[in-house]
C-alpha positions as a printed NumPy array, in Angstrom:
array([[-13.818,   8.527,  -9.731],
       [-16.173,  10.571,  -7.527],
       [-17.331,   7.327,  -5.858],
       [-13.703,   6.507,  -5.019],
       [-13.114,   9.967,  -3.534],
       [-16.376,   9.806,  -1.57 ],
       [-15.488,   6.373,  -0.16 ],
       [-11.962,   7.62 ,   0.647],
       [-13.445,  10.601,   2.504],
       [-15.77 ,   8.346,   4.55 ],
       [-12.89 ,   5.989,   5.275],
       [-10.665,   8.863,   6.449],
       [-13.443,  10.069,   8.778],
       [-13.775,   6.567,  10.238],
       [ -9.987,   6.376,  10.548],
       [ -9.919,   9.604,  12.564],
       [-12.516,   8.208,  14.958],
       [-10.619,   4.91 ,  15.306],
       [ -7.319,   6.739,  15.901],
       [ -8.933,   8.804,  18.682],
       [-10.216,   5.587,  20.274],
       [ -6.761,   3.993,  19.964],
       [ -5.133,   7.039,  21.558],
       [ -7.63 ,   6.893,  24.416],
       [ -6.939,   3.192,  24.943],
       [ -3.19 ,   3.717,  24.794],
       [ -3.264,   6.214,  27.672],
       [ -4.903,   3.536,  29.837],
       [ -2.237,   0.961,  28.964],
       [  1.343,   0.547,  30.06 ],
       [  3.954,   2.841,  28.564],
       [  5.575,  -0.28 ,  27.068],
       [  2.86 ,  -0.513,  24.405],
       [  4.432,   2.274,  22.341],
       [  2.696,   5.062,  20.442],
       [ -0.778,   4.531,  19.004],
       [ -0.724,   3.354,  15.42 ],
       [ -3.626,   3.751,  13.032],
       [ -4.537,   0.536,  11.25 ],
       [ -7.251,   2.128,   9.121],
       [ -7.406,   1.376,   5.473],
       [ -9.852,   1.471,   2.643],
       [-11.581,  -1.89 ,   2.228],
       [-10.525,  -3.934,  -0.773],
       [-13.152,  -4.086,  -3.516],
       [-12.737,  -7.718,  -4.539],
       [-10.43 ,  -7.007,  -7.478],
       [ -7.078,  -8.812,  -7.777],
       [ -4.396,  -7.409,  -5.471],
       [ -0.885,  -8.1  ,  -4.254],
       [  1.12 ,  -7.028,  -1.249],
       [  4.718,  -5.941,  -1.025],
       [  7.066,  -5.246,   1.851],
       [  9.275,  -2.351,   0.765],
       [ 12.868,  -3.345,  -0.015],
       [ 15.983,  -1.307,  -0.759],
       [ 15.609,  -1.44 ,  -4.578],
       [ 12.219,   0.283,  -4.255],
       [ 13.46 ,   3.282,  -2.247],
       [ 16.988,   3.576,  -3.683],
       [ 18.422,   3.107,  -7.174],
       [ 17.085,   1.5  ,  -9.351],
       [ 13.734,   2.691,  -7.821],
       [ 11.396,   0.022,  -9.159],
       [  8.707,  -2.336,  -7.95 ],
       [  8.778,  -5.859,  -9.359],
       [  5.28 ,  -7.292,  -9.808],
       [  4.825, -10.839,  -8.449],
       [  4.67 , -13.531, -11.148],
       [  1.228, -14.815, -10.119],
       [ -0.26 , -11.287, -10.405],
       [  1.143, -10.643, -13.884],
       [ -1.574, -12.709, -15.547],
       [ -4.001,  -9.906, -14.59 ],
       [ -1.833,  -7.322, -16.375],
       [ -1.097,  -6.546, -20.043],
       [  1.956,  -8.044, -21.726],
       [  3.059,  -4.645, -23.009],
       [  4.891,  -1.569, -21.798],
       [  2.138,   0.914, -20.958],
       [  1.303,   3.899, -18.779],
       [  0.228,   2.917, -15.289],
       [ -1.317,   4.961, -12.511],
       [ -1.066,   4.488,  -8.758],
       [ -3.834,   6.048,  -6.669],
       [ -3.293,   6.746,  -2.97 ],
       [ -5.306,   9.083,  -0.73 ],
       [ -6.995,  10.781,  -3.673],
       [ -3.735,  11.561,  -5.497],
       [ -2.541,   9.86 ,  -8.7  ],
       [  1.029,   9.11 ,  -9.807],
       [  1.831,   8.286, -13.422],
       [  4.524,   5.75 , -14.269],
       [  5.459,   2.987, -16.698],
       [  4.576,  -0.676, -16.367],
       [  7.123,  -2.799, -18.231],
       [  4.976,  -5.81 , -19.125],
       [  6.995,  -7.003, -22.099],
       [ 10.408,  -6.988, -20.442],
       [ 11.885,  -9.989, -18.664],
       [ 11.464,  -8.277, -15.282],
       [  7.816,  -7.133, -15.091],
       [  7.899,  -3.991, -12.989],
       [  6.742,  -0.467, -12.279],
       [  9.407,   2.15 , -12.979],
       [  9.773,   5.648, -14.504],
       [  7.571,   7.367, -11.95 ],
       [  7.877,   4.861,  -9.11 ],
       [ 10.692,   6.947,  -7.575],
       [  8.414,   9.981,  -7.299],
       [  5.681,   7.854,  -5.683],
       [  8.142,   6.322,  -3.192],
       [  9.686,   9.669,  -2.232],
       [  6.422,  11.613,  -1.969],
       [  4.914,   8.918,   0.237],
       [  8.082,   8.654,   2.34 ],
       [  8.31 ,   4.887,   1.832],
       [ 10.948,   3.146,   3.922],
       [ 12.38 ,  -0.369,   3.93 ],
       [  9.972,  -2.546,   5.915],
       [  6.801,  -0.596,   5.109],
       [  3.971,  -2.619,   3.63 ],
       [  1.913,  -1.791,   0.538],
       [ -1.245,  -3.311,  -0.899],
       [ -1.755,  -2.804,  -4.645],
       [ -5.284,  -3.446,  -5.894],
       [ -6.175,  -3.532,  -9.568],
       [ -8.842,  -0.896, -10.093],
       [-11.724,  -1.714, -12.399],
       [-10.859,   0.252, -15.516],
       [-10.593,  -1.31 , -18.977],
       [ -8.922,   1.751, -20.527],
       [ -5.755,   1.976, -18.434],
       [ -3.735,   0.211, -15.757],
       [ -4.743,   1.726, -12.41 ],
       [ -3.739,   0.351,  -9.042],
       [ -5.146,   1.578,  -5.756],
       [ -2.433,   1.632,  -3.093],
       [ -2.654,   1.348,   0.677],
       [  0.463,   1.957,   2.757],
       [  1.175,   0.621,   6.247],
       [  4.312,   1.987,   7.81 ],
       [  6.716,  -0.448,   9.456],
       [  5.221,  -0.044,  12.927],
       [  3.35 ,  -2.973,  14.432],
       [ -0.232,  -2.099,  15.421],
       [ -0.945,  -2.025,  19.171],
       [ -3.489,  -4.858,  18.792],
       [ -0.701,  -7.191,  17.668],
       [  1.749,  -6.046,  20.346],
       [ -0.746,  -7.136,  23.022],
       [ -0.935, -10.63 ,  21.489],
       [  2.774, -11.431,  21.553],
       [  5.445, -11.936,  24.179],
       [  8.942, -13.391,  24.399],
       [  7.418, -16.787,  25.217],
       [  4.739, -16.538,  22.517],
       [  6.07 , -14.542,  19.529],
       [  3.846, -13.089,  16.832],
       [  4.096, -15.05 ,  13.574],
       [  3.195, -13.17 ,  10.402],
       [  2.545, -15.39 ,   7.387]])
């Protein structure tokens, strides 16, 4: 766990430096580029992961996150405690692995509210290497488009996100 926190601390330091550089670049650009947006994140470790664009059912009742079918084979087929880790904080919730709809619930609402998730935000959930419990590292990207991508697109040449 201390390795994770140490890596998170280093990553946050690098993020601060990158954000300062982005802010400096943005003052040199046209006002049409919008506010600087940090695109920093902790590198993935090579473990299985899935991404999710936040939808209404995740930030309003029933407050749950459905796990993609292809990712479920990496998870237990039982209802167990699960833990989401984001920015050094851990949220406890239930993973319903034996129900028809495999999902995170009972605790997901607290995670969504405390992290101010909104429809359109993106999340990356990476399975953390721990045989004793289900732990997922989470990275959150708010719904803003990073400046680097804004520069690439135009009305004649739109940005296509796969």
